[in-house]
Coordinates of C-alpha atoms in Angstrom, one line a residue:
Chain A
M16 CA 67.8 120.6 99.8
T17 CA 70.9 118.7 98.9
I18 CA 72.0 116.6 96.0
E19 CA 74.5 114.0 95.1
T20 CA 76.2 114.1 91.9
V21 CA 76.2 111.0 89.8
S22 CA 77.8 112.1 86.7
E23 CA 78.7 115.3 84.8
T24 CA 79.5 115.1 81.3
R25 CA 80.6 117.6 78.9
S26 CA 78.2 117.8 75.9
H27 CA 77.4 120.4 73.1
G28 CA 78.9 123.1 74.7
G29 CA 77.4 122.5 77.9
T30 CA 77.4 120.1 81.0
Q31 CA 74.7 117.2 81.2
G32 CA 74.5 116.1 84.9
V33 CA 72.6 113.4 86.4
Y34 CA 71.7 113.9 90.2
T35 CA 69.9 112.2 93.1
H36 CA 68.4 113.3 96.2
Q37 CA 66.2 112.5 98.8
S38 CA 62.7 113.8 98.0
S39 CA 60.4 115.0 100.9
A40 CA 57.6 114.6 98.4
T41 CA 57.8 111.2 97.6
G42 CA 59.9 109.9 100.8
T43 CA 62.5 108.2 98.3
L44 CA 65.6 108.8 96.5
M45 CA 65.1 110.7 93.3
T46 CA 67.2 110.6 90.2
F47 CA 67.0 113.9 87.7
S48 CA 68.9 115.1 84.9
V49 CA 70.0 118.9 84.1
F50 CA 71.8 120.3 81.1
V51 CA 73.5 123.7 81.6
P52 CA 74.7 125.3 78.6
D53 CA 77.9 127.1 79.2
H54 CA 77.4 130.5 80.4
V55 CA 79.5 133.4 82.3
P56 CA 79.8 133.7 85.6
G57 CA 76.5 135.3 87.3
E58 CA 74.3 134.9 84.1
K59 CA 71.1 133.5 84.6
L60 CA 69.5 131.2 82.4
P61 CA 65.6 130.0 81.8
V62 CA 64.8 126.6 82.9
L63 CA 62.6 124.2 80.8
L64 CA 61.1 121.3 82.5
Y65 CA 60.5 117.9 80.9
L66 CA 58.2 115.6 82.2
S67 CA 58.7 111.9 80.4
G68 CA 55.9 109.3 79.5
L69 CA 55.0 105.8 80.9
T70 CA 57.8 103.3 81.8
C71 CA 60.5 106.3 81.3
T72 CA 63.0 107.5 83.6
H73 CA 65.3 110.7 83.5
A74 CA 67.5 108.7 81.2
N75 CA 65.3 108.0 77.9
V76 CA 65.2 112.0 77.2
T77 CA 68.8 112.5 78.4
E78 CA 69.9 109.8 75.9
K79 CA 67.5 110.4 73.0
G80 CA 65.8 113.6 73.1
E81 CA 68.3 115.6 70.9
F82 CA 67.6 118.6 73.2
R83 CA 71.3 119.4 74.1
S84 CA 71.9 121.4 70.7
P85 CA 69.1 123.4 70.7
C86 CA 69.3 124.2 74.3
A87 CA 73.0 125.2 74.1
A88 CA 72.0 127.5 71.1
H89 CA 69.3 129.3 73.0
K90 CA 70.8 128.9 76.3
V91 CA 67.9 127.2 78.2
I92 CA 68.7 124.5 80.9
F93 CA 66.6 121.6 80.5
V94 CA 65.7 119.4 83.2
A95 CA 64.1 115.8 83.1
P96 CA 62.9 114.3 86.5
D97 CA 61.8 110.6 87.1
T98 CA 58.4 109.8 86.7
S99 CA 57.8 108.0 89.6
P100 CA 59.1 107.2 93.3
R101 CA 61.5 104.3 93.2
G102 CA 62.8 101.7 95.4
D103 CA 62.2 98.3 96.9
D104 CA 59.5 99.8 99.5
V105 CA 57.6 101.4 97.1
P106 CA 54.3 99.6 96.1
D107 CA 54.0 98.6 92.4
D108 CA 51.6 97.1 89.9
E109 CA 52.0 94.3 87.1
G110 CA 51.0 96.9 84.4
Y111 CA 53.5 99.1 82.7
D112 CA 50.9 101.7 83.2
F113 CA 50.6 101.9 86.8
G114 CA 52.9 101.8 89.8
K115 CA 56.7 102.7 89.2
G116 CA 57.4 104.5 86.1
A117 CA 53.6 105.5 85.7
G118 CA 53.1 108.3 88.5
F119 CA 50.9 110.3 86.3
Y120 CA 52.0 113.4 88.0
V121 CA 49.3 113.4 90.8
N122 CA 49.2 113.1 94.5
A123 CA 47.9 109.7 95.3
T124 CA 45.0 109.9 98.1
Q125 CA 44.3 106.0 98.0
A126 CA 46.6 103.2 100.0
P127 CA 49.0 102.1 99.2
W128 CA 49.9 104.6 96.8
S129 CA 49.0 107.6 98.8
A130 CA 52.4 107.1 100.8
N131 CA 54.9 107.8 98.2
F132 CA 53.2 108.7 94.7
H133 CA 53.1 112.7 95.3
M134 CA 54.4 113.5 91.9
R135 CA 52.3 116.4 91.7
S136 CA 53.9 118.2 94.4
Y137 CA 57.5 116.9 93.4
I138 CA 57.3 118.8 90.4
E139 CA 55.1 122.0 91.3
D140 CA 56.9 122.5 94.3
E141 CA 59.9 120.3 95.2
M142 CA 61.8 120.2 92.1
P143 CA 61.8 124.2 91.7
Q144 CA 63.3 124.2 95.1
V145 CA 66.0 121.7 94.3
L146 CA 66.7 123.7 91.4
A147 CA 66.8 127.1 93.1
D148 CA 68.8 125.6 95.9
N149 CA 71.7 123.9 93.5
F150 CA 72.0 125.4 90.3
A151 CA 72.7 129.2 91.0
M152 CA 72.4 130.0 87.1
A153 CA 68.7 128.8 87.2
D154 CA 66.3 131.9 86.9
M155 CA 63.3 130.2 88.7
D156 CA 61.5 133.1 87.3
L157 CA 61.8 132.0 83.7
L158 CA 60.2 128.7 84.0
G159 CA 58.7 126.4 80.8
I160 CA 57.3 123.1 81.0
T161 CA 57.0 120.1 78.5
G162 CA 56.4 116.6 78.4
H163 CA 55.8 113.5 76.5
S164 CA 52.4 111.4 76.7
M165 CA 52.1 110.9 80.3
G166 CA 54.4 113.6 80.6
G167 CA 52.5 116.0 78.2
H168 CA 49.7 115.4 80.5
G169 CA 51.5 116.2 83.3
A170 CA 52.8 119.4 81.6
L171 CA 49.5 120.8 80.5
T172 CA 47.6 119.9 83.7
I173 CA 50.5 121.5 85.9
A174 CA 50.6 124.4 84.2
L175 CA 46.8 125.0 83.8
R176 CA 46.7 124.8 87.4
N177 CA 49.6 127.2 87.8
P178 CA 49.3 129.7 84.9
A179 CA 51.3 132.4 86.5
R180 CA 54.3 129.7 87.3
Y181 CA 55.1 128.5 83.8
R182 CA 56.0 131.3 81.0
S183 CA 55.6 128.5 78.2
V184 CA 53.9 125.4 77.7
S185 CA 54.1 122.8 75.2
A186 CA 53.7 118.8 74.9
F187 CA 54.5 115.8 72.8
S188 CA 51.8 113.7 71.9
P189 CA 50.0 114.2 75.2
I190 CA 47.3 112.2 77.2
V191 CA 44.8 115.3 76.8
S192 CA 42.1 113.8 78.8
P193 CA 42.6 110.8 81.3
L194 CA 38.7 110.8 82.1
N195 CA 38.3 109.5 78.8
C196 CA 41.2 107.1 78.2
P197 CA 41.6 103.6 79.6
W198 CA 45.2 104.7 80.6
G199 CA 43.9 107.7 82.6
E200 CA 41.0 105.8 83.9
K201 CA 43.2 102.9 85.4
A202 CA 45.7 105.6 86.9
L203 CA 43.1 108.0 88.3
A204 CA 41.0 105.3 89.7
G205 CA 43.9 103.8 91.3
Y206 CA 45.5 106.7 93.0
L207 CA 42.5 109.1 93.4
G208 CA 39.8 106.8 94.0
P209 CA 36.5 106.0 92.3
D210 CA 35.0 109.9 92.5
R211 CA 35.6 111.0 89.1
A212 CA 35.0 114.7 90.3
A213 CA 38.4 114.3 91.9
W214 CA 39.8 113.6 88.3
R215 CA 39.0 116.6 87.1
E216 CA 42.3 118.6 88.3
Y217 CA 44.0 116.1 86.8
D218 CA 42.5 116.2 83.3
A219 CA 43.7 119.1 80.7
C220 CA 40.4 119.2 78.8
A221 CA 38.3 119.1 82.1
L222 CA 40.6 122.0 83.6
I223 CA 39.9 124.2 80.3
D224 CA 36.0 123.5 80.3
D225 CA 36.2 124.4 84.3
G226 CA 38.1 127.9 83.5
A227 CA 41.8 127.2 83.2
R228 CA 43.5 129.0 80.7
L229 CA 46.7 129.3 79.3
P230 CA 47.9 132.5 76.9
D231 CA 49.0 130.0 74.2
L232 CA 50.4 126.2 73.8
L233 CA 52.2 124.2 71.1
V234 CA 51.3 120.3 70.6
D235 CA 52.8 118.4 68.3
Q236 CA 51.3 114.7 67.6
G237 CA 52.2 111.9 65.2
L238 CA 49.5 110.8 62.6
A239 CA 51.1 107.2 62.9
D240 CA 51.0 107.1 66.8
N241 CA 49.3 103.6 67.7
F242 CA 48.1 105.2 71.0
L243 CA 46.4 108.3 69.2
E244 CA 43.1 106.9 68.9
G245 CA 42.7 104.7 71.8
Q246 CA 44.3 107.0 74.2
L247 CA 45.7 110.2 73.3
K248 CA 42.8 111.8 71.6
T249 CA 44.1 115.0 70.6
H250 CA 40.8 116.2 69.1
L251 CA 39.4 116.5 72.5
L252 CA 42.2 118.8 73.5
A253 CA 41.6 120.7 69.9
E254 CA 37.6 121.0 71.1
A255 CA 38.3 122.4 74.4
V256 CA 40.6 124.9 73.4
D257 CA 38.2 125.9 70.7
R258 CA 35.3 126.1 73.3
A259 CA 37.5 128.4 75.3
G260 CA 38.9 130.4 72.8
M261 CA 42.1 129.7 73.8
E262 CA 45.0 130.3 71.6
A263 CA 47.1 127.0 70.6
T264 CA 49.0 125.6 68.2
I265 CA 48.0 121.7 67.4
R266 CA 50.3 120.2 65.0
M267 CA 49.4 116.7 63.3
Q268 CA 52.4 115.1 62.0
P269 CA 52.0 112.9 59.2
G270 CA 53.8 109.5 59.5
Y271 CA 55.3 110.1 63.0
D272 CA 55.1 107.5 65.9
H273 CA 55.1 107.9 69.7
S274 CA 58.9 107.2 70.2
Y275 CA 61.9 109.3 70.6
Y276 CA 62.3 109.3 66.8
F277 CA 59.1 111.4 67.0
I278 CA 60.1 113.6 69.7
S279 CA 63.5 114.1 68.8
T280 CA 62.5 115.5 65.4
F281 CA 60.4 118.1 67.0
M282 CA 62.5 119.0 70.0
A283 CA 64.5 121.6 68.5
D284 CA 61.1 123.3 67.5
H285 CA 59.8 123.0 70.9
V286 CA 63.1 124.4 72.6
A287 CA 63.0 127.5 70.3
W288 CA 59.4 128.2 71.0
H289 CA 60.0 128.1 74.8
A290 CA 63.3 130.0 74.4
E291 CA 61.2 132.7 72.6
R292 CA 58.7 133.0 75.7
L293 CA 61.2 132.6 78.4
S294 CA 63.5 135.7 77.3
A295 CA 63.8 137.9 79.9
Chain B
M19 CA 71.4 90.0 48.4
T20 CA 68.0 90.1 50.1
I21 CA 67.2 91.8 53.4
E22 CA 64.3 91.4 56.0
T23 CA 63.1 95.0 57.6
V24 CA 62.9 94.9 61.2
S25 CA 61.4 98.5 61.7
E26 CA 60.8 101.2 59.4
T27 CA 60.2 104.9 61.7
R28 CA 59.7 107.8 60.4
S29 CA 62.1 110.7 61.9
H30 CA 63.5 114.1 61.2
G31 CA 62.0 114.2 57.8
G32 CA 63.1 110.8 56.4
T33 CA 63.1 107.1 57.4
Q34 CA 65.3 105.4 60.1
G35 CA 65.0 101.6 59.1
V36 CA 66.5 98.4 60.9
Y37 CA 67.3 95.5 58.6
T38 CA 69.0 91.8 59.1
H39 CA 70.6 89.8 56.5
Q40 CA 72.1 86.5 56.4
S41 CA 76.0 87.5 55.3
S42 CA 78.1 85.6 53.5
A43 CA 81.2 87.4 55.0
T44 CA 80.6 86.3 58.3
G45 CA 78.3 83.4 57.9
T46 CA 75.6 84.9 60.5
L47 CA 72.6 86.9 60.4
M48 CA 73.7 90.4 60.5
T49 CA 71.5 93.3 61.7
F50 CA 72.1 97.0 60.5
S51 CA 70.5 100.6 60.5
V52 CA 69.8 102.9 57.3
F53 CA 68.6 106.4 57.8
V54 CA 67.3 107.5 54.4
P55 CA 66.4 111.2 53.8
D56 CA 63.4 112.1 52.1
H57 CA 64.1 112.5 48.4
V58 CA 62.0 112.5 44.7
P59 CA 61.7 109.2 42.9
G60 CA 65.2 108.6 40.8
E61 CA 67.0 110.9 43.0
K62 CA 70.5 109.5 43.8
L63 CA 71.8 110.3 47.8
P64 CA 75.4 110.0 48.8
V65 CA 76.4 107.3 51.6
L66 CA 78.0 107.6 54.9
L67 CA 79.1 104.6 56.5
Y68 CA 79.5 104.7 60.3
L69 CA 81.6 102.0 62.3
S70 CA 80.7 101.7 66.0
G71 CA 83.2 101.1 68.8
L72 CA 83.8 98.1 71.1
T73 CA 80.3 96.4 72.9
C74 CA 78.4 98.5 70.3
T75 CA 75.6 97.2 67.9
H76 CA 74.1 99.3 65.1
A77 CA 71.7 100.4 67.9
N78 CA 74.0 102.9 70.1
V79 CA 74.6 105.4 67.3
T80 CA 70.8 104.7 65.8
E81 CA 69.4 105.8 69.1
K82 CA 72.2 108.3 70.6
G83 CA 73.9 109.7 67.6
E84 CA 72.1 112.5 66.7
F85 CA 72.9 112.3 62.9
R86 CA 69.3 112.5 61.4
S87 CA 69.0 116.2 61.6
P88 CA 72.1 116.8 59.7
C89 CA 71.9 114.1 57.3
A90 CA 68.0 115.3 56.4
A91 CA 69.6 118.5 55.9
H92 CA 72.5 117.6 54.0
K93 CA 70.6 114.8 52.0
V94 CA 73.1 111.9 53.1
I95 CA 72.1 108.1 53.7
F96 CA 73.6 107.2 57.1
V97 CA 74.5 103.5 57.5
A98 CA 75.2 101.7 60.9
P99 CA 76.7 98.1 60.7
D100 CA 77.0 95.9 63.7
T101 CA 80.6 95.5 65.0
S102 CA 80.9 91.8 64.8
P103 CA 79.2 88.3 64.1
R104 CA 76.6 87.5 66.7
G105 CA 74.9 84.3 67.2
D106 CA 75.0 81.1 69.8
D107 CA 77.4 79.5 67.5
V108 CA 79.7 82.6 67.2
P109 CA 82.9 81.8 69.7
D110 CA 83.2 84.6 72.2
D111 CA 86.0 85.8 75.0
E112 CA 85.1 86.7 78.3
G113 CA 86.4 90.2 77.4
Y114 CA 84.5 93.1 76.2
D115 CA 87.6 93.7 74.0
F116 CA 87.8 90.8 72.1
G117 CA 85.4 88.3 70.2
K118 CA 81.5 89.5 70.0
G119 CA 81.2 93.2 69.9
A120 CA 84.8 93.6 69.1
G121 CA 85.4 92.7 65.4
F122 CA 88.0 95.1 65.2
Y123 CA 87.3 95.2 61.2
V124 CA 89.8 92.6 60.4
N125 CA 89.5 89.5 58.6
A126 CA 90.6 86.8 61.3
T127 CA 93.1 83.9 60.2
Q128 CA 93.5 82.5 63.4
A129 CA 90.9 79.3 65.0
P130 CA 88.3 79.8 66.1
W131 CA 87.8 83.5 64.8
S132 CA 88.7 83.1 61.3
A133 CA 85.3 81.2 60.6
N134 CA 83.2 83.9 61.3
F135 CA 85.3 87.3 62.2
H136 CA 85.3 88.9 58.5
M137 CA 84.4 92.0 59.3
R138 CA 87.1 93.9 57.1
S139 CA 85.1 91.7 54.0
Y140 CA 81.7 92.4 55.2
I141 CA 82.3 96.3 55.4
E142 CA 84.7 96.7 52.3
D143 CA 82.7 94.1 50.2
E144 CA 79.3 93.0 51.1
M145 CA 77.8 96.2 53.1
P146 CA 77.9 98.0 49.8
Q147 CA 76.5 95.4 47.7
V148 CA 73.5 94.8 50.3
L149 CA 73.4 98.6 49.9
A150 CA 73.4 98.7 46.2
D151 CA 71.0 95.9 46.0
N152 CA 68.3 97.0 48.4
F153 CA 68.5 100.9 48.3
A154 CA 67.8 102.3 44.9
M155 CA 68.2 105.7 46.0
A156 CA 72.0 105.1 47.2
D157 CA 74.7 106.3 45.3
M158 CA 77.6 103.8 45.9
D159 CA 79.8 106.2 44.0
L160 CA 79.5 108.8 46.9
L161 CA 80.6 107.0 49.8
G162 CA 82.1 108.2 52.9
I163 CA 83.3 106.5 55.9
T164 CA 83.5 107.4 59.7
G165 CA 83.6 105.7 63.1
H166 CA 84.2 105.8 66.8
S167 CA 86.8 104.4 68.8
M168 CA 87.5 100.4 67.3
G169 CA 85.2 102.0 64.2
G170 CA 87.5 105.0 63.9
H171 CA 90.4 102.6 63.9
G172 CA 88.0 100.9 61.1
A173 CA 87.2 103.8 59.1
L174 CA 90.9 105.0 59.0
T175 CA 92.2 101.6 58.0
I176 CA 89.5 100.5 55.5
A177 CA 89.8 103.9 53.9
L178 CA 93.7 104.1 53.8
R179 CA 93.7 100.7 52.2
N180 CA 91.0 101.9 49.6
P181 CA 91.4 105.7 49.4
A182 CA 89.8 105.7 45.5
R183 CA 86.5 104.0 47.2
Y184 CA 85.8 106.6 49.8
R185 CA 85.4 110.2 49.0
S186 CA 85.5 111.3 52.6
V187 CA 86.9 110.0 55.7
S188 CA 86.5 111.2 59.4
A189 CA 86.8 109.7 62.9
F190 CA 85.6 110.2 66.6
S191 CA 88.3 109.0 68.9
P192 CA 89.7 106.4 67.1
I193 CA 92.2 103.8 68.0
V194 CA 94.9 105.1 65.7
S195 CA 97.5 102.2 65.9
P196 CA 96.7 98.9 67.1
L197 CA 100.3 97.9 67.0
N198 CA 101.0 100.4 69.9
C199 CA 98.2 99.9 72.5
P200 CA 96.3 96.8 74.8
W201 CA 93.1 96.6 73.0
G202 CA 95.1 96.5 69.7
E203 CA 97.8 93.9 70.7
K204 CA 94.8 91.7 72.1
A205 CA 92.7 91.8 69.4
L206 CA 95.4 91.4 66.5
A207 CA 97.3 88.8 68.2
G208 CA 93.9 87.0 68.7
Y209 CA 92.5 87.4 65.1
L210 CA 95.7 87.3 63.3
G211 CA 98.3 85.5 65.5
P212 CA 101.7 86.7 66.8
D213 CA 103.3 88.2 63.4
R214 CA 103.1 91.7 64.0
A215 CA 104.1 92.3 60.3
A216 CA 100.7 90.8 59.2
W217 CA 99.2 93.6 61.9
R218 CA 100.3 96.6 59.8
E219 CA 97.7 96.6 57.1
Y220 CA 95.1 97.0 60.3
D221 CA 96.9 99.9 61.8
A222 CA 96.3 103.3 60.4
C223 CA 99.6 105.1 61.3
A224 CA 101.7 102.0 60.0
L225 CA 99.7 101.9 56.7
I226 CA 100.5 105.8 56.3
D227 CA 104.1 104.9 57.2
D228 CA 104.2 102.3 54.7
G229 CA 102.8 104.6 52.0
A230 CA 99.0 104.6 52.2
R231 CA 97.7 108.4 51.3
L232 CA 94.3 110.2 51.7
P233 CA 93.5 113.5 50.4
D234 CA 92.3 114.7 53.8
L235 CA 90.7 113.7 57.1
L236 CA 88.8 114.8 60.0
V237 CA 89.4 113.4 63.4
D238 CA 87.9 114.6 66.7
Q239 CA 89.3 113.6 69.8
G240 CA 88.2 114.7 73.6
L241 CA 90.6 115.5 75.8
A242 CA 88.7 114.5 78.9
D243 CA 88.6 110.7 77.2
N244 CA 90.0 108.0 79.6
F245 CA 91.5 106.0 77.0
L246 CA 93.5 108.7 75.1
E247 CA 96.7 108.0 77.1
G248 CA 96.7 104.4 77.1
Q249 CA 94.7 103.5 74.2
L250 CA 94.0 105.8 71.2
K251 CA 97.3 108.0 71.4
T252 CA 96.0 110.5 69.1
H253 CA 99.5 112.0 68.7
L254 CA 100.8 109.0 66.9
L255 CA 98.3 109.8 64.1
A256 CA 99.3 113.2 64.0
E257 CA 102.7 112.5 63.8
A258 CA 102.5 109.9 61.1
V259 CA 100.4 112.5 58.8
D260 CA 103.0 114.8 59.8
R261 CA 105.9 112.5 58.5
A262 CA 103.7 112.0 55.2
G263 CA 103.2 115.2 54.6
M264 CA 99.2 114.3 54.6
E265 CA 96.5 117.0 55.0
A266 CA 94.5 116.2 58.1
T267 CA 92.3 118.3 60.6
I268 CA 92.9 116.6 64.0
R269 CA 90.8 118.5 66.8
M270 CA 91.4 118.0 70.4
Q271 CA 88.2 119.2 72.1
P272 CA 88.6 120.2 76.1
G273 CA 86.6 118.7 78.5
Y274 CA 84.9 115.9 76.2
D275 CA 85.2 112.0 77.0
H276 CA 84.8 109.0 74.9
S277 CA 80.7 108.5 75.1
Y278 CA 77.7 109.6 72.8
Y279 CA 77.7 112.6 74.7
F280 CA 80.9 113.7 72.7
I281 CA 80.0 111.8 69.6
S282 CA 76.7 113.8 69.3
T283 CA 78.3 116.8 70.0
F284 CA 80.7 116.8 66.9
M285 CA 78.1 114.4 64.8
A286 CA 76.7 117.6 62.7
D287 CA 80.2 118.8 62.0
H288 CA 81.3 115.3 60.5
V289 CA 78.2 115.3 58.3
A290 CA 78.6 118.6 56.9
W291 CA 82.4 117.8 55.9
H292 CA 81.4 114.4 54.8
A293 CA 78.4 116.2 52.5
E294 CA 80.7 118.9 51.1
R295 CA 83.1 116.2 49.9
L296 CA 80.2 113.6 48.7
S297 CA 78.2 116.4 46.6
A298 CA 78.4 115.2 43.0

């Protein structure tokens, strides 16, 4: 799978790249960013995937995430994909929370979304292959995953369905149970149809209740986040991991909101946490 | 001088605020940002002013500068003003390098610019008063100044004209001699008229040649910066400080360009350098 280089810029002792490729999963041109710390020829580095939230592209975290300094220090490659297919031929919705910018990391089964909205396959299968084919220094056996909000939901559900593939899993202010919030109900009904049983594999709490397990988990959630009560409902994840007897560090951070001012504050902690678990 | 709060957001163990005020220097509504690290009541913190470059507002460095983590660690307040007056009544130019977004930190003497373009007085006189009146924790006797590109030019020239007022001075990829580059010639001719003798107080190299001195100085400049050869000409500053026998650390950084990917890389170094010189 070939990629095109949009830009490669030196930053923090590494290279921040932006690339495009023709995706077979979505049938569209997809853009993603990769930060590669300096390394010696032949050296292999672990890879941390970051899934972004509603309305975002690769650019938000790439510009505001403050991950390059810790990733360079820990020698971790940082990959930021887009959140949905894009393009004039891709269907969209009037809302910011469905359609373009809101792929919810599912494989849609309902028309017209089922033609392009396969962000589950894109992240689970295609992105690792694109990285393996184009970034020789990426050790795809040392793979971690994280994300923010809708992307935190993506990171948790993808890892819970594929626990052997990801050595480390964390999330910033994740949507922990799409079955139990307006964002999730709108998106999963739209992409998957009305049968709520089909939604459970896209719900971190339901996956845990249905038996999925991770060895551990780090979650940061701001207590001044306007979406905490109505959409994110972090307590549902705390209750699910408690019922399951699963290790999880869920930190409620006083005063912090849902923005990149919050994410960037705790990014270095997350990168260090992943780096510890991704050391070969 | 009263200010209005646009937003205050918790980040990196401090408060990132954005504020507006009616400026007497420019006659317009001005926007600026201030990051205040957590502190105990009554504690006074040093202040670092950051002057932005062409086309920028307060927002560019506030979002992409990666200054909050080092400023919180060193307990330094970080202030980012706008680069020019704004508003429908303010004259503008078709170019990105003159008029709005391009105040060049001068007091314009030529119509129509002389009505509003007084960024020298705004930074030298009004901004410190606004901070003193509204941020009780700001120790205005412990003031440092830095900036990028046009803002690096601003930081150098303002400090060279007022060496007793700023305890520490640094710059990222500054325009070191407006007298000797197209950006500078266009801006100074436009704001100050054709008499090049009047430009010298707005030219760091000319100020040094005319006798201005600073105790020391830190400059970082990327060697892959597209503007290095034609506009920035860092060597002219190196030659001027050498002629003057002035202390200066001028670091040429291989591979780095003119963007915030460069600035953010060296921001922590600059904040630490200022913090050392701003300790009471």
